[in-house]
Amino acid sequence: MKSNKAVFILFLLIGSSVFSNGLNGEFVHDDHLILSHSLFGQPSKIFSFFSQPYFEDFYQAGLYRPLVQISFGLNFLIGSSPFGFHLVNVLLHIINSFLVYLLLKKLTSNSRLSLIASLLFLVLPIHVEAVTAISGRTELLSLFFGILTLLLWFDSKYFLSAIVLFLAFLNKESVIMVLAIIFLFNLYYHRGWRWPIYYFAAMIFYFILRIAVLGQYAFKSQVEFVFNPLAYASFFERIFTALKILVLYLQKVFVPYNLSADYSYDQISIVTNLFSSPLSLLGLVFLGLMFWEGYKILTRKKSSVLGWLFIFFFLPYLVISNLIFPTGTIMAERLMYFPSLGALMILAVFIEQLFKLSKRLGLAILLILSVVYGFITVSQNRVWANREALLTDSFKKSPNSVAAKTNYGILILNQDKELAKKLSLEVYEKYPDYIQNLNLRGAVEVQEGDYAEAEKFLERVLELRPKHQNTLQNLSRVYFTRKKYPEAEETLKILVFEYGGKGNVIFYALIQAKNRHFEEASQTIYDFFGPDVKDESALKILRGEFKELDSFYTFTFSK
């Protein structure tokens, strides 16, 4: 027990040092999308997330993760500063690294091997997206509950373990692979077959909830082409490309060079011929090796530490690999949070052998790797510190990605309109229905004064996604500028009733007044602000003072 406490304190010190420069980071990347859910502004409804999809305006994504959302809601109760969110993520990662240590000790009965693997897990650079990006908490919580599930299974606490597995499901769908790991454990440790009923009951209860919330999208999702073109590729193209990506993932785990927040279309070229891609062939060899190790465990012919290491990589990786079915993204570093555990154990076995040859050599290699990985992690934290740093780095590291081009174009729109327009046109030629780029095209047209053309691009977005929040905001401003007040009112009605927001409510009331719906405008103000209205803009609408507000909303949009 004393040694466990010492390891936890060591991890707390190292983890805090390595990730401390990310604590003051902003909300970036997917954080804004995930934290925009209207329920986050209603503390009394925090448990209503059990009846909500992960993305408020996009059931089609097929994601149901209420426990993560509740954790965000609890963060908001403490305060809206990103610091608190980052702090929780870092603490979760440190705890996860310690739990990994405990699990590996049970699995291998080798404290040094377990310490080596879990220490490398703690400082691994590819984990920065999962830890420093607040939206990466999905990965952190799913591993936390997944490892706890396995630890409780080892202690024969099957009922409690099944409850924790249910909680794991409420963070991410891919934890179903934990069931597969438990199945393999049982084949090897011969625990009998009465206890699995608890786990299947937990899984069934989860799927009942999932179906109730997502309906037809409980077992399917609408994958956006930009983020995973493999969902639209032929079967063999998907498999060949996924094999190449397997090698890319392993390279970025062991040799964390050129880490990027964006691998979307068309940064990774599609492989049409297996024999034309050395990386795909290498991936096939590695996949075959993993299958062979799994077969040996299943048939109980052999069970080495190395075999279990492959299993801990193989099963978590299969779920996110695009090999079995297309996932939501072609490649993302955060997805390697769980699978990297198995990959690192392979490296730990190698270092452990060096320790047996020479303790000094083994310790030197471990220290060098830990320091190098830690230094890269600190550098990556800076990339995720703010929007400008992240989008600039993504464009630099993934210059062919249509998403990276679009986001960089949005970033520089006010500083370099010509480059932003150039990037937007390039993306439009590659993929004309990319929602973010259609918004960028609209913004470029607004800057050039062509509001009619901007309107066309934004209306196209709403054809693709009728409740897209940013587009509803942008289009309502375009309608307002073009004095198309009835259209603006209809657009804002959707925006206000779906997402609320003080600015949206005031703008909606203003447009209602412009359409001479004075009673409705007053009711909108009273419904949102209550009978004791103190907001100056709201009071101006009630008094009929619209001119100043006209210039304010026009200026806000053009800005």
XYZ file of C-alpha atoms in Angstrom:
559
model
C 0.000 0.000 0.000
C 2.860 2.370 0.846
C 4.419 1.766 -2.569
C 1.071 2.554 -4.238
C 0.849 5.845 -2.335
C 4.399 6.708 -3.394
C 3.570 5.981 -7.029
C 0.447 8.162 -6.874
C 2.381 11.060 -5.327
C 5.073 10.649 -8.001
C 2.440 10.712 -10.745
C 0.754 13.730 -9.180
C 4.031 15.657 -9.210
C 5.043 14.629 -12.733
C 1.567 15.009 -14.224
C 1.095 18.438 -12.670
C 4.464 19.567 -14.021
C 3.918 18.281 -17.537
C 0.361 19.580 -17.969
C 0.451 22.725 -15.802
C 1.056 25.044 -18.767
C -2.248 23.907 -20.252
C -4.353 24.880 -17.241
C -4.762 28.484 -18.347
C -5.804 27.546 -21.860
C -9.006 28.756 -23.462
C -12.014 26.848 -24.752
C -10.868 25.632 -28.188
C -11.690 23.233 -31.018
C -14.791 21.126 -30.189
C -15.124 22.691 -26.723
C -17.422 25.451 -27.989
C -19.653 22.990 -29.832
C -20.006 20.595 -26.914
C -20.362 23.263 -24.224
C -22.977 25.221 -26.186
C -25.823 22.934 -25.059
C -28.638 25.100 -23.697
C -28.980 22.952 -20.544
C -25.587 24.134 -19.294
C -27.241 27.446 -18.504
C -29.912 25.737 -16.386
C -28.309 24.172 -13.273
C -31.601 22.740 -12.023
C -31.855 20.608 -15.166
C -28.407 19.020 -14.973
C -29.810 15.479 -14.893
C -31.910 16.195 -17.988
C -28.824 15.231 -19.982
C -29.970 11.627 -19.563
C -32.696 12.444 -22.077
C -30.494 14.445 -24.474
C -28.119 13.549 -27.323
C -24.498 14.639 -27.047
C -24.923 17.258 -29.780
C -28.063 19.249 -29.109
C -28.837 20.074 -32.743
C -27.597 16.851 -34.302
C -29.272 13.611 -33.204
C -27.967 12.071 -36.427
C -24.462 11.882 -34.958
C -25.705 8.916 -32.918
C -23.879 9.982 -29.740
C -25.288 9.580 -26.237
C -22.868 10.609 -23.452
C -24.847 12.051 -20.529
C -22.268 11.457 -17.790
C -19.663 13.574 -19.571
C -22.239 16.322 -19.993
C -23.177 16.140 -16.312
C -19.496 16.498 -15.406
C -19.358 19.646 -17.560
C -22.534 20.875 -15.892
C -20.940 20.445 -12.465
C -17.940 22.425 -13.708
C -20.283 25.253 -14.725
C -21.820 25.248 -11.238
C -18.370 26.029 -9.821
C -17.593 28.638 -12.479
C -17.430 29.210 -16.216
C -13.657 29.766 -16.349
C -11.790 27.238 -18.542
C -9.274 26.766 -15.701
C -11.653 24.581 -13.677
C -12.419 22.408 -16.704
C -8.721 21.967 -17.480
C -7.921 21.160 -13.860
C -10.493 18.352 -13.761
C -9.086 16.895 -16.986
C -5.507 16.910 -15.720
C -6.498 15.308 -12.402
C -8.474 12.644 -14.250
C -5.453 11.852 -16.416
C -3.187 11.524 -13.375
C -5.713 9.229 -11.669
C -6.079 7.201 -14.868
C -2.311 6.715 -15.076
C -2.317 5.435 -11.495
C -5.228 3.078 -12.228
C -3.294 1.783 -15.243
C -0.404 1.035 -12.870
C -2.703 -0.908 -10.514
C -4.271 -2.882 -13.349
C -0.948 -3.829 -14.914
C 0.376 -4.981 -11.537
C -2.584 -7.359 -11.241
C -2.178 -8.531 -14.823
C 1.600 -8.977 -14.959
C 2.612 -9.325 -11.285
C 5.555 -7.109 -12.231
C 5.706 -3.768 -10.393
C 8.594 -2.374 -12.407
C 7.035 -3.192 -15.766
C 3.752 -1.674 -14.591
C 5.488 1.478 -13.382
C 7.373 1.902 -16.658
C 4.229 1.555 -18.789
C 2.049 3.805 -16.620
C 4.747 6.484 -16.342
C 5.079 6.630 -20.121
C 1.277 6.713 -20.349
C 1.286 9.750 -18.049
C 3.637 11.861 -20.199
C 2.770 10.559 -23.688
C 2.442 13.483 -26.167
C -0.373 11.939 -28.233
C -2.550 12.257 -25.105
C -2.490 16.062 -25.162
C -5.684 16.309 -27.221
C -7.541 14.085 -24.733
C -6.178 15.898 -21.667
C -5.648 19.548 -22.624
C -8.704 19.847 -24.875
C -11.681 20.033 -22.537
C -13.811 18.051 -24.994
C -11.336 15.188 -24.548
C -12.937 14.395 -21.196
C -14.987 11.761 -22.993
C -11.806 9.726 -23.435
C -10.640 10.368 -19.870
C -13.887 9.287 -18.218
C -14.374 6.247 -20.441
C -10.880 4.988 -19.541
C -11.430 5.825 -15.863
C -14.606 3.758 -15.607
C -13.265 1.103 -18.006
C -10.146 0.420 -15.904
C -12.218 0.474 -12.700
C -14.504 -2.127 -14.275
C -11.522 -4.420 -14.908
C -9.997 -3.865 -11.454
C -13.292 -4.759 -9.773
C -13.570 -7.841 -11.978
C -10.152 -8.984 -10.788
C -11.386 -8.597 -7.200
C -14.469 -10.716 -8.035
C -16.803 -7.801 -7.291
C -18.871 -8.540 -10.370
C -22.069 -6.693 -9.470
C -20.214 -3.480 -8.620
C -18.017 -3.938 -11.674
C -21.118 -4.171 -13.903
C -22.504 -0.933 -12.424
C -19.218 0.819 -13.201
C -19.324 -0.622 -16.740
C -22.768 0.954 -17.150
C -21.293 4.303 -16.086
C -18.488 3.794 -18.593
C -21.067 3.345 -21.370
C -22.579 6.702 -20.421
C -19.296 8.374 -21.395
C -18.497 6.708 -24.694
C -19.966 3.967 -26.827
C -16.632 2.306 -27.599
C -16.238 0.943 -24.044
C -18.090 -2.115 -25.303
C -14.579 -3.451 -25.948
C -14.159 -3.687 -22.148
C -16.695 -6.528 -22.291
C -14.519 -8.299 -24.853
C -11.461 -7.890 -22.599
C -13.410 -9.342 -19.657
C -14.444 -12.279 -21.859
C -10.786 -13.028 -22.615
C -9.882 -12.639 -18.949
C -12.492 -15.229 -18.055
C -11.190 -17.697 -20.609
C -7.750 -17.426 -19.065
C -8.585 -17.151 -15.346
C -11.502 -19.661 -15.384
C -13.984 -17.697 -13.283
C -17.052 -19.574 -14.555
C -20.032 -18.206 -16.493
C -22.596 -17.141 -13.905
C -21.322 -13.609 -13.348
C -21.663 -12.327 -16.984
C -25.396 -11.791 -16.463
C -24.570 -8.608 -14.518
C -22.568 -7.171 -17.401
C -25.123 -8.027 -20.041
C -27.858 -6.503 -17.870
C -25.797 -3.296 -17.631
C -25.317 -3.261 -21.397
C -29.009 -3.897 -22.119
C -30.094 -1.145 -19.705
C -27.693 1.236 -21.443
C -29.054 0.368 -24.885
C -32.635 0.874 -23.678
C -31.692 4.412 -22.604
C -29.802 4.987 -25.829
C -32.731 3.895 -28.010
C -35.178 6.001 -25.996
C -33.086 9.133 -26.613
C -31.655 8.619 -30.097
C -34.418 6.579 -31.707
C -33.422 5.470 -35.194
C -29.887 6.814 -34.680
C -29.189 4.566 -31.677
C -27.356 2.083 -33.892
C -26.383 4.240 -36.823
C -24.969 7.674 -37.370
C -24.792 10.236 -40.112
C -21.072 10.555 -40.706
C -19.992 13.798 -42.334
C -17.806 13.201 -45.382
C -15.271 15.870 -44.395
C -14.455 14.176 -41.107
C -14.444 10.605 -42.386
C -14.310 10.086 -46.142
C -13.803 6.357 -45.449
C -17.513 6.133 -44.650
C -18.110 6.896 -48.332
C -15.243 4.857 -49.787
C -15.526 1.314 -51.133
C -15.016 -1.596 -48.735
C -11.460 -2.345 -49.828
C -10.472 1.330 -49.972
C -11.660 1.708 -46.393
C -9.741 -1.364 -45.215
C -6.524 -0.511 -47.077
C -6.561 3.079 -45.820
C -7.401 1.998 -42.261
C -4.347 -0.294 -42.303
C -2.183 2.663 -43.279
C -3.702 4.766 -40.498
C -2.901 1.992 -38.005
C 0.802 2.488 -38.754
C 0.423 6.282 -38.599
C -1.132 5.972 -35.140
C 1.689 3.730 -33.906
C 4.265 6.154 -35.287
C 2.628 9.056 -33.456
C 2.493 7.041 -30.208
C 6.157 6.022 -30.210
C 7.652 8.854 -32.291
C 5.360 11.852 -31.631
C 6.355 13.878 -34.658
C 3.990 16.221 -36.517
C 1.093 15.790 -34.097
C -2.000 17.557 -35.369
C -5.538 18.361 -34.276
C -6.873 17.712 -37.774
C -6.645 14.748 -40.150
C -9.895 15.285 -42.025
C -10.454 15.237 -45.801
C -8.167 15.392 -47.690
C -5.106 15.240 -45.494
C -4.866 11.433 -45.612
C -4.939 10.037 -49.134
C -7.233 7.083 -49.803
C -5.405 3.835 -50.602
C -6.942 2.137 -53.635
C -4.313 -0.601 -54.054
C -2.909 -2.459 -51.031
C 0.389 -3.238 -52.773
C 0.978 0.381 -53.708
C 1.140 1.427 -50.040
C 4.034 0.143 -47.897
C 2.297 1.536 -44.800
C -0.852 -0.451 -45.558
C 1.177 -3.642 -45.983
C 2.986 -3.009 -42.722
C -0.362 -2.408 -41.029
C -1.630 -5.730 -42.383
C 1.381 -7.537 -40.910
C 0.869 -5.907 -37.513
C -2.873 -6.655 -37.579
C -2.133 -10.290 -38.391
C 0.264 -10.478 -35.448
C -2.399 -9.140 -33.107
C -4.930 -11.681 -34.384
C -2.393 -14.464 -33.803
C -1.729 -13.410 -30.216
C -5.463 -13.248 -29.562
C -5.925 -16.709 -31.046
C -3.271 -18.164 -28.735
C -5.051 -16.758 -25.691
C -8.469 -17.931 -26.884
C -7.203 -21.471 -27.457
C -5.179 -21.340 -24.213
C -2.105 -22.554 -26.064
C -0.050 -19.725 -24.654
C -0.526 -16.561 -22.651
C 2.505 -14.339 -22.400
C 2.714 -10.784 -21.133
C 3.288 -9.734 -24.737
C 0.068 -11.479 -25.748
C -1.960 -9.468 -23.248
C -0.230 -6.327 -24.419
C -1.461 -6.918 -27.950
C -4.951 -7.587 -26.606
C -4.980 -4.278 -24.722
C -4.100 -2.490 -27.921
C -6.050 -4.625 -30.364
C -9.538 -4.595 -28.827
C -9.716 -0.872 -27.956
C -8.203 0.004 -31.312
C -10.619 -2.094 -33.393
C -13.553 0.034 -32.223
C -12.015 3.282 -33.508
C -10.061 1.844 -36.457
C -12.623 2.018 -39.323
C -11.715 -1.635 -39.975
C -14.995 -3.117 -38.712
C -17.307 -0.178 -39.497
C -16.882 3.510 -40.391
C -16.579 5.739 -37.353
C -17.197 9.469 -36.964
C -13.667 10.465 -37.926
C -10.906 9.099 -40.120
C -8.201 9.772 -37.525
C -7.911 11.726 -34.269
C -5.162 11.608 -31.670
C -7.613 11.668 -28.755
C -8.988 8.296 -29.907
C -5.659 6.633 -29.059
C -6.055 7.370 -25.348
C -7.173 3.827 -24.463
C -5.378 1.856 -27.235
C -2.065 3.570 -26.479
C -2.008 1.645 -23.199
C -1.408 -1.618 -25.050
C 1.097 -0.049 -27.432
C 3.094 1.429 -24.544
C 3.186 -1.915 -22.751
C 5.118 -3.282 -25.718
C 7.667 -0.505 -25.247
C 7.678 -1.145 -21.495
C 8.501 -4.820 -22.041
C 11.529 -3.759 -24.100
C 12.741 -1.345 -21.393
C 12.131 -4.000 -18.733
C 14.463 -6.341 -20.627
C 17.096 -3.595 -20.624
C 16.725 -3.351 -16.840
C 17.461 -7.068 -16.584
C 20.614 -6.607 -18.636
C 21.694 -3.447 -16.828
C 19.723 -1.383 -14.327
C 21.666 1.729 -15.293
C 20.936 1.229 -18.981
C 17.237 0.565 -18.372
C 16.919 3.568 -16.063
C 18.773 5.813 -18.513
C 16.514 4.848 -21.432
C 13.401 5.303 -19.293
C 14.525 8.740 -18.100
C 15.474 9.876 -21.603
C 12.129 8.756 -23.024
C 10.173 10.326 -20.150
C 11.992 13.644 -20.469
C 11.677 13.764 -24.273
C 8.000 12.803 -24.177
C 7.380 15.268 -21.356
C 9.074 18.095 -23.236
C 6.987 17.417 -26.370
C 3.826 17.260 -24.253
C 4.594 20.656 -22.724
C 5.101 22.054 -26.248
C 1.817 20.515 -27.439
C -0.032 22.077 -24.506
C 0.933 25.481 -25.925
C -0.625 24.511 -29.266
C -3.946 23.840 -27.496
C -3.732 26.995 -25.358
C -5.889 29.192 -27.578
C -7.812 29.255 -30.818
C -5.196 31.162 -32.820
C -2.346 28.819 -31.835
C -4.407 25.694 -32.527
C -5.815 26.721 -35.908
C -2.459 28.018 -37.083
C -0.724 24.799 -36.036
C -3.425 22.628 -37.629
C -3.074 24.474 -40.933
C 0.710 24.094 -40.747
C 0.652 20.378 -39.865
C -2.337 19.399 -42.052
C -2.190 21.815 -45.020
C -4.390 19.640 -47.253
C -7.250 19.234 -44.786
C -10.361 21.095 -45.898
C -11.316 21.602 -42.237
C -7.902 23.043 -41.343
C -8.033 25.350 -44.378
C -11.513 26.533 -43.498
C -10.742 27.142 -39.838
C -7.576 29.032 -40.698
C -9.535 31.083 -43.224
C -12.059 31.998 -40.524
C -9.201 32.923 -38.197
C -7.509 35.334 -40.625
C -10.648 36.698 -42.314
C -10.282 40.180 -40.821
C -6.493 40.317 -41.229
C -6.059 38.762 -44.679
C -9.356 38.618 -46.543
C -7.718 37.604 -49.835
C -6.007 34.534 -48.367
C -9.179 33.602 -46.500
C -11.141 33.862 -49.732
C -8.526 31.804 -51.591
C -8.645 29.020 -49.006
C -12.439 29.092 -48.967
C -12.617 28.736 -52.758
C -10.136 25.824 -52.672
C -12.268 24.030 -50.099
C -15.457 24.777 -52.034
C -13.982 23.164 -55.139
C -12.969 20.096 -53.147
C -16.189 19.733 -51.172
C -18.946 22.296 -51.791
C -21.245 21.145 -48.966
C -18.871 21.586 -46.039
C -20.969 23.540 -43.534
C -18.163 25.509 -41.915
C -16.809 26.609 -45.275
C -20.260 27.671 -46.471
C -20.372 29.955 -43.437
C -16.913 31.247 -44.337
C -18.046 31.861 -47.919
C -20.981 33.800 -46.520
C -18.700 35.871 -44.292
C -16.381 36.660 -47.226
C -19.361 37.803 -49.302
C -20.547 39.994 -46.429
C -17.144 41.629 -46.236
C -17.349 42.298 -49.975
C -20.851 43.712 -49.564
C -22.666 40.991 -51.514
C -25.347 40.058 -48.970
C -27.515 38.307 -51.561
C -24.696 35.867 -52.333
C -23.995 35.393 -48.626
C -27.652 34.545 -48.132
C -27.439 31.727 -50.697
C -24.495 30.067 -48.951
C -26.099 30.290 -45.505
C -29.460 29.024 -46.707
C -27.646 26.030 -48.202
C -26.275 25.210 -44.756
C -29.758 25.146 -43.264
C -30.835 22.781 -46.026
C -28.092 20.444 -44.855
C -28.559 21.043 -41.120
C -31.756 22.989 -40.308
C -30.858 23.856 -36.722
C -27.178 24.715 -37.106
C -26.674 27.344 -34.421
C -23.962 29.554 -35.961
C -25.710 29.597 -39.318
C -29.018 30.623 -37.780
C -27.213 33.526 -36.128
C -25.368 34.566 -39.290
C -28.357 34.238 -41.606
C -30.606 36.236 -39.285
C -28.079 39.105 -39.500
C -27.970 38.864 -43.294
C -31.777 38.948 -43.498
C -31.771 41.928 -41.143
C -29.227 43.809 -43.241
C -31.269 43.119 -46.382
C -34.400 44.286 -44.519
C -36.026 40.871 -44.974
C -37.607 41.089 -41.549
C -40.205 38.267 -41.870
C -37.445 35.808 -42.860
C -35.259 37.110 -40.034
C -38.069 36.587 -37.536
C -38.622 32.977 -38.611
C -34.899 32.248 -38.403
C -34.545 33.851 -34.985
C -37.599 32.031 -33.684
C -35.806 28.731 -34.255
C -32.570 30.108 -32.788
C -34.192 31.460 -29.618
C -36.404 28.472 -28.900
C -33.603 25.989 -29.522
C -30.659 27.779 -27.920
C -31.816 30.903 -26.075
C -29.114 33.475 -25.360
C -29.605 37.071 -24.258
C -28.375 38.626 -27.518
C -30.535 36.336 -29.624
C -33.610 37.107 -27.522
C -33.137 40.875 -27.805
C -32.540 40.605 -31.547
C -35.646 38.423 -31.919
C -37.759 40.971 -30.058
C -36.315 43.760 -32.212
C -37.257 41.931 -35.416
C -40.732 41.213 -34.062
C -41.130 44.937 -33.461
C -39.830 45.684 -36.963
C -42.592 43.429 -38.278
C -45.046 45.435 -36.133
C -45.626 42.463 -33.831
C -45.383 44.724 -30.800
C -47.267 42.543 -28.320
C -45.189 39.510 -29.300
C -41.976 41.550 -28.911
C -42.993 42.676 -25.425
C -43.913 39.114 -24.475
C -40.543 37.847 -25.698
C -38.757 40.378 -23.473
C -40.907 39.586 -20.439
C -40.588 35.819 -20.927
C -36.793 36.031 -20.910
C -36.051 38.908 -18.518
C -39.100 38.732 -16.272
C -41.445 41.609 -15.379
C -38.628 43.689 -13.826
C -36.697 44.345 -17.021
C -33.389 46.118 -16.390
C -31.448 45.372 -19.558
C -31.034 48.674 -21.456
C -31.357 47.139 -24.938
C -34.533 45.303 -23.918
C -35.982 48.509 -22.477
C -35.244 50.380 -25.719
C -37.272 47.812 -27.649
C -40.170 48.217 -25.220
C -39.974 52.000 -25.666
C -39.777 51.709 -29.446
C -36.241 53.107 -29.719
C -34.951 51.012 -32.634
C -32.500 53.202 -34.517
C -29.566 52.742 -32.168
C -30.215 49.009 -32.045
C -30.263 48.846 -35.844
C -26.699 50.085 -36.095
C -25.597 47.853 -33.220
C -26.756 44.624 -34.841
C -25.475 45.555 -38.278
C -22.077 46.359 -36.758
C -22.006 43.125 -34.749
C -22.491 41.020 -37.850
C -20.033 42.855 -40.096
C -17.430 42.627 -37.343
